[in-house]
mmCIF file of C-alpha atoms in Angstrom:
data_model
loop_
_atom_site.group_PDB
_atom_site.id
_atom_site.type_symbol
_atom_site.label_atom_id
_atom_site.label_comp_id
_atom_site.label_asym_id
_atom_site.label_seq_id
_atom_site.Cartn_x
_atom_site.Cartn_y
_atom_site.Cartn_z
ATOM 1 C CA ILE N 1 19.480 -7.254 -12.856
ATOM 2 C CA PRO N 2 19.879 -11.050 -12.879
ATOM 3 C CA SER N 3 19.377 -12.668 -16.272
ATOM 4 C CA ASN N 4 16.734 -15.095 -14.957
ATOM 5 C CA TRP N 5 14.352 -12.323 -13.823
ATOM 6 C CA SER N 6 11.030 -12.033 -15.625
ATOM 7 C CA LEU N 7 11.045 -8.211 -15.707
ATOM 8 C CA SER N 8 7.344 -8.117 -14.837
ATOM 9 C CA ASP N 9 5.868 -5.322 -12.737
ATOM 10 C CA ASP N 10 5.125 -7.746 -9.901
ATOM 11 C CA ILE N 11 7.938 -8.123 -7.351
ATOM 12 C CA ARG N 12 6.763 -11.643 -6.399
ATOM 13 C CA VAL N 13 7.179 -13.984 -9.361
ATOM 14 C CA GLU N 14 6.019 -17.582 -9.039
ATOM 15 C CA ILE N 15 8.735 -20.074 -9.885
ATOM 16 C CA ASP N 16 8.341 -23.046 -12.220
ATOM 17 C CA SER N 17 7.890 -26.626 -10.995
ATOM 18 C CA HIS N 18 11.537 -27.543 -11.707
ATOM 19 C CA GLU N 19 12.832 -24.810 -9.376
ATOM 20 C CA LYS N 20 10.169 -25.700 -6.798
ATOM 21 C CA ALA N 21 11.375 -29.339 -6.842
ATOM 22 C CA ARG N 22 14.993 -28.184 -6.477
ATOM 23 C CA LEU N 23 14.117 -26.115 -3.408
ATOM 24 C CA GLN N 24 12.065 -28.984 -1.938
ATOM 25 C CA SER N 25 15.124 -31.210 -2.277
ATOM 26 C CA LEU N 26 17.415 -28.517 -0.830
ATOM 27 C CA LEU N 27 15.044 -27.952 2.091
ATOM 28 C CA GLN N 28 15.272 -31.645 2.927
ATOM 29 C CA SER N 29 18.987 -32.124 2.252
ATOM 30 C CA THR N 30 19.993 -29.143 4.419
ATOM 31 C CA SER N 31 17.993 -30.328 7.405
ATOM 32 C CA THR N 32 19.462 -32.087 10.391
ATOM 33 C CA GLY N 33 17.338 -35.042 11.454
ATOM 34 C CA ASN N 34 14.194 -36.197 9.678
ATOM 35 C CA PHE N 35 11.719 -33.446 10.537
ATOM 36 C CA MET N 36 11.971 -31.553 7.237
ATOM 37 C CA GLN N 37 11.447 -34.773 5.251
ATOM 38 C CA THR N 38 7.688 -34.422 5.844
ATOM 39 C CA ILE N 39 7.481 -30.755 4.842
ATOM 40 C CA GLU N 40 5.934 -30.031 1.441
ATOM 41 C CA VAL N 41 6.834 -26.872 -0.442
ATOM 42 C CA MET N 42 3.479 -25.423 -1.523
ATOM 43 C CA SER N 43 4.683 -22.492 -3.603
ATOM 44 C CA VAL N 44 7.885 -20.642 -4.372
ATOM 45 C CA PHE N 45 8.234 -17.009 -5.346
ATOM 46 C CA ARG N 46 11.341 -15.159 -6.419
ATOM 47 C CA ILE N 47 11.539 -11.576 -5.178
ATOM 48 C CA GLU N 48 12.313 -9.404 -8.202
ATOM 49 C CA ASN N 49 12.590 -6.043 -6.496
ATOM 50 C CA LYS N 50 14.926 -3.844 -8.537
ATOM 51 C CA LEU N 51 15.545 -1.390 -5.702
ATOM 52 C CA LEU N 52 16.517 -4.184 -3.304
ATOM 53 C CA TRP N 53 18.760 -5.722 -5.973
ATOM 54 C CA GLN N 54 20.511 -2.356 -6.463
ATOM 55 C CA ARG N 55 21.035 -2.086 -2.690
ATOM 56 C CA TYR N 56 22.462 -5.597 -2.562
ATOM 57 C CA THR N 57 24.856 -5.066 -5.479
ATOM 58 C CA HIS N 58 25.949 -1.807 -3.839
ATOM 59 C CA ALA N 59 26.695 -3.763 -0.626
ATOM 60 C CA ILE N 60 28.799 -6.206 -2.668
ATOM 61 C CA GLN N 61 30.734 -3.339 -4.270
ATOM 62 C CA SER N 62 31.162 -1.571 -0.942
ATOM 63 C CA MET N 63 32.467 -4.697 0.808
ATOM 64 C CA SER N 64 34.825 -5.438 -2.106
ATOM 65 C CA ALA N 65 36.167 -1.876 -2.040
ATOM 66 C CA SER N 66 36.589 -1.980 1.746
ATOM 67 C CA PHE N 67 38.554 -5.230 1.538
ATOM 68 C CA ALA N 68 40.718 -3.865 -1.289
ATOM 69 C CA HIS N 69 41.392 -0.623 0.612
ATOM 70 C CA ARG N 70 42.521 -2.563 3.705
ATOM 71 C CA HIS N 71 44.337 -5.239 1.666
ATOM 72 C CA GLU N 72 42.059 -7.804 3.350
ATOM 73 C CA THR N 73 40.442 -10.976 2.176
ATOM 74 C CA ALA N 74 37.587 -12.717 3.920
ATOM 75 C CA HIS N 75 38.790 -15.891 5.554
ATOM 76 C CA PRO N 76 36.733 -18.863 4.326
ATOM 77 C CA VAL N 77 33.919 -19.941 6.614
ATOM 78 C CA THR N 78 34.901 -22.962 8.721
ATOM 79 C CA PRO N 79 33.601 -25.511 8.786
ATOM 80 C CA MET N 80 32.752 -25.022 5.155
ATOM 81 C CA VAL N 81 29.106 -24.264 4.325
ATOM 82 C CA GLN N 82 27.718 -27.481 2.826
ATOM 83 C CA ASN N 83 25.013 -27.960 0.163
ATOM 84 C CA HIS N 84 24.620 -24.260 -0.570
ATOM 85 C CA LYS N 85 25.778 -22.267 -3.550
ATOM 86 C CA THR N 86 28.731 -19.955 -3.008
ATOM 87 C CA MET N 87 28.457 -16.934 -5.286
ATOM 88 C CA ILE N 88 31.476 -14.794 -4.344
ATOM 89 C CA PRO N 89 33.960 -16.820 -2.260
ATOM 90 C CA ALA N 90 36.206 -13.798 -1.570
ATOM 91 C CA LEU N 91 33.279 -12.148 0.282
ATOM 92 C CA ASN N 92 31.812 -15.335 1.779
ATOM 93 C CA GLU N 93 28.566 -14.864 -0.126
ATOM 94 C CA TYR N 94 26.237 -17.857 0.288
ATOM 95 C CA SER N 95 22.614 -18.792 -0.181
ATOM 96 C CA LEU N 96 21.122 -19.396 3.282
ATOM 97 C CA TRP N 97 17.686 -19.890 4.885
ATOM 98 C CA HIS N 98 15.638 -17.343 6.828
ATOM 99 C CA GLY N 99 12.353 -18.274 8.514
ATOM 100 C CA THR N 100 9.743 -15.675 9.375
ATOM 101 C CA THR N 101 6.028 -15.007 9.739
ATOM 102 C CA GLU N 102 3.638 -14.337 6.864
ATOM 103 C CA GLU N 103 3.390 -10.690 7.905
ATOM 104 C CA TYR N 104 7.155 -10.168 7.876
ATOM 105 C CA ALA N 105 7.590 -12.180 4.673
ATOM 106 C CA LYS N 106 5.457 -9.587 2.871
ATOM 107 C CA LEU N 107 7.420 -6.702 4.401
ATOM 108 C CA ILE N 108 10.794 -8.290 3.594
ATOM 109 C CA GLY N 109 9.749 -8.847 -0.021
ATOM 110 C CA GLU N 110 8.709 -5.229 -0.362
ATOM 111 C CA TYR N 111 11.350 -3.418 1.715
ATOM 112 C CA GLY N 112 14.139 -5.944 2.293
ATOM 113 C CA PHE N 113 15.785 -7.129 5.474
ATOM 114 C CA ASP N 114 16.317 -4.298 7.946
ATOM 115 C CA GLU N 115 18.625 -4.836 10.908
ATOM 116 C CA ARG N 116 17.504 -1.506 12.383
ATOM 117 C CA VAL N 117 14.264 -3.142 13.542
ATOM 118 C CA SER N 118 15.853 -6.368 14.773
ATOM 119 C CA SER N 119 15.467 -7.308 18.416
ATOM 120 C CA LEU N 120 18.295 -6.828 20.897
ATOM 121 C CA GLY N 121 17.017 -9.975 22.606
ATOM 122 C CA GLY N 122 18.512 -12.429 20.109
ATOM 123 C CA LEU N 123 21.158 -14.826 21.417
ATOM 124 C CA TYR N 124 23.809 -13.079 19.325
ATOM 125 C CA GLY N 125 22.449 -9.555 19.511
ATOM 126 C CA ALA N 126 20.451 -7.424 17.144
ATOM 127 C CA GLY N 127 20.880 -8.494 13.571
ATOM 128 C CA LEU N 128 19.624 -10.605 10.733
ATOM 129 C CA TYR N 129 19.699 -14.323 11.366
ATOM 130 C CA PHE N 130 20.280 -16.850 8.575
ATOM 131 C CA ALA N 131 20.968 -20.575 8.752
ATOM 132 C CA GLU N 132 22.676 -23.277 6.760
ATOM 133 C CA ASN N 133 20.202 -25.843 8.120
ATOM 134 C CA SER N 134 16.631 -25.418 6.939
ATOM 135 C CA ASN N 135 15.201 -26.846 10.161
ATOM 136 C CA LYS N 136 16.895 -24.040 12.161
ATOM 137 C CA SER N 137 15.149 -21.393 10.064
ATOM 138 C CA ASP N 138 11.925 -23.403 10.225
ATOM 139 C CA GLN N 139 11.886 -22.745 13.984
ATOM 140 C CA TYR N 140 11.254 -19.065 13.203
ATOM 141 C CA ALA N 141 8.726 -19.665 10.418
ATOM 142 C CA LYS N 142 5.611 -19.404 12.561
ATOM 143 C CA PRO N 143 2.555 -20.989 10.875
ATOM 144 C CA ASN N 144 -0.307 -18.741 9.791
ATOM 145 C CA GLN N 145 -3.971 -19.682 10.361
ATOM 146 C CA GLN N 146 -3.857 -22.044 7.355
ATOM 147 C CA LYS N 147 -0.789 -23.789 8.894
ATOM 148 C CA LYS N 148 1.490 -22.426 6.133
ATOM 149 C CA GLN N 149 5.011 -21.336 6.988
ATOM 150 C CA PHE N 150 7.230 -18.820 5.221
ATOM 151 C CA MET N 151 10.929 -19.068 4.508
ATOM 152 C CA PHE N 152 13.374 -17.215 2.314
ATOM 153 C CA TYR N 153 16.339 -18.755 0.542
ATOM 154 C CA CYS N 154 18.622 -15.718 0.312
ATOM 155 C CA ARG N 155 21.919 -14.526 -0.991
ATOM 156 C CA VAL N 156 23.857 -13.443 2.106
ATOM 157 C CA LEU N 157 27.170 -11.585 2.397
ATOM 158 C CA LEU N 158 29.038 -12.854 5.450
ATOM 159 C CA GLY N 159 32.354 -11.073 4.771
ATOM 160 C CA GLN N 160 34.805 -11.356 7.676
ATOM 161 C CA CYS N 161 33.215 -13.731 10.166
ATOM 162 C CA PHE N 162 33.503 -13.709 13.925
ATOM 163 C CA TYR N 163 33.038 -17.179 15.445
ATOM 164 C CA ALA N 164 30.946 -16.848 18.585
ATOM 165 C CA GLU N 165 31.784 -19.092 21.515
ATOM 166 C CA ARG N 166 29.211 -17.459 23.773
ATOM 167 C CA THR N 167 26.061 -15.367 23.394
ATOM 168 C CA TYR N 168 26.118 -11.633 22.615
ATOM 169 C CA ARG N 169 22.743 -10.470 23.877
ATOM 170 C CA ARG N 170 21.927 -6.773 23.770
ATOM 171 C CA LYS N 171 24.717 -6.007 21.271
ATOM 172 C CA ARG N 172 24.105 -3.951 18.135
ATOM 173 C CA ARG N 173 27.226 -4.909 16.214
ATOM 174 C CA ALA N 174 29.720 -7.706 15.926
ATOM 175 C CA PRO N 175 32.949 -7.607 17.968
ATOM 176 C CA VAL N 176 35.932 -5.624 16.697
ATOM 177 C CA MET N 177 38.871 -7.274 14.916
ATOM 178 C CA GLN N 178 42.093 -6.694 16.841
ATOM 179 C CA ALA N 179 44.253 -6.366 13.720
ATOM 180 C CA SER N 180 42.238 -3.684 11.920
ATOM 181 C CA GLY N 181 40.083 -2.167 14.654
ATOM 182 C CA ARG N 182 36.908 -2.529 12.575
ATOM 183 C CA ALA N 183 33.875 -4.653 13.412
ATOM 184 C CA TYR N 184 33.503 -8.090 11.884
ATOM 185 C CA ASP N 185 30.891 -8.241 9.124
ATOM 186 C CA SER N 186 28.983 -11.168 10.638
ATOM 187 C CA ILE N 187 28.790 -13.584 13.526
ATOM 188 C CA VAL N 188 28.883 -17.309 12.803
ATOM 189 C CA ILE N 189 27.750 -19.936 15.264
ATOM 190 C CA ASN N 190 28.970 -23.487 14.676
#
């Protein structure tokens, strides 16, 4: 469990004003254009869900073991992800944005991201979509009746990345690597 967790029984823990200001700045600095400059962060919650954290750390261990078994290393993302923290460079783990609705924000906080329920209609197939630019994720953060939008700033394992040069509609998994015969871990669109 991360050392900065509060260890309360609530999985949604409100963050202090310093962290809120940091995320406001990050929201603006990771935007292309000026649109996000007018957005005000109203509140920030950290999801402290122990079960989801255990699943995520298991995914890290599993990806590390898979790379070690195949004598692979994840090639660095190019162009390099700017303005976002890199946690585990060897696995291409970054903090990235995800925009969603209020309804799905509650479900994600409780049960985590679930690619099994993702739409096949996405430009790059069924999957979980994250963005380096906050304004890209903002496009998917549909306002509720009070005009509030919901976004996550998430730790994301990209692993071995496939660089898409076209769309991949109606696909359930990333293309296969020719060298190893296994599917890429993620699809990156530049």
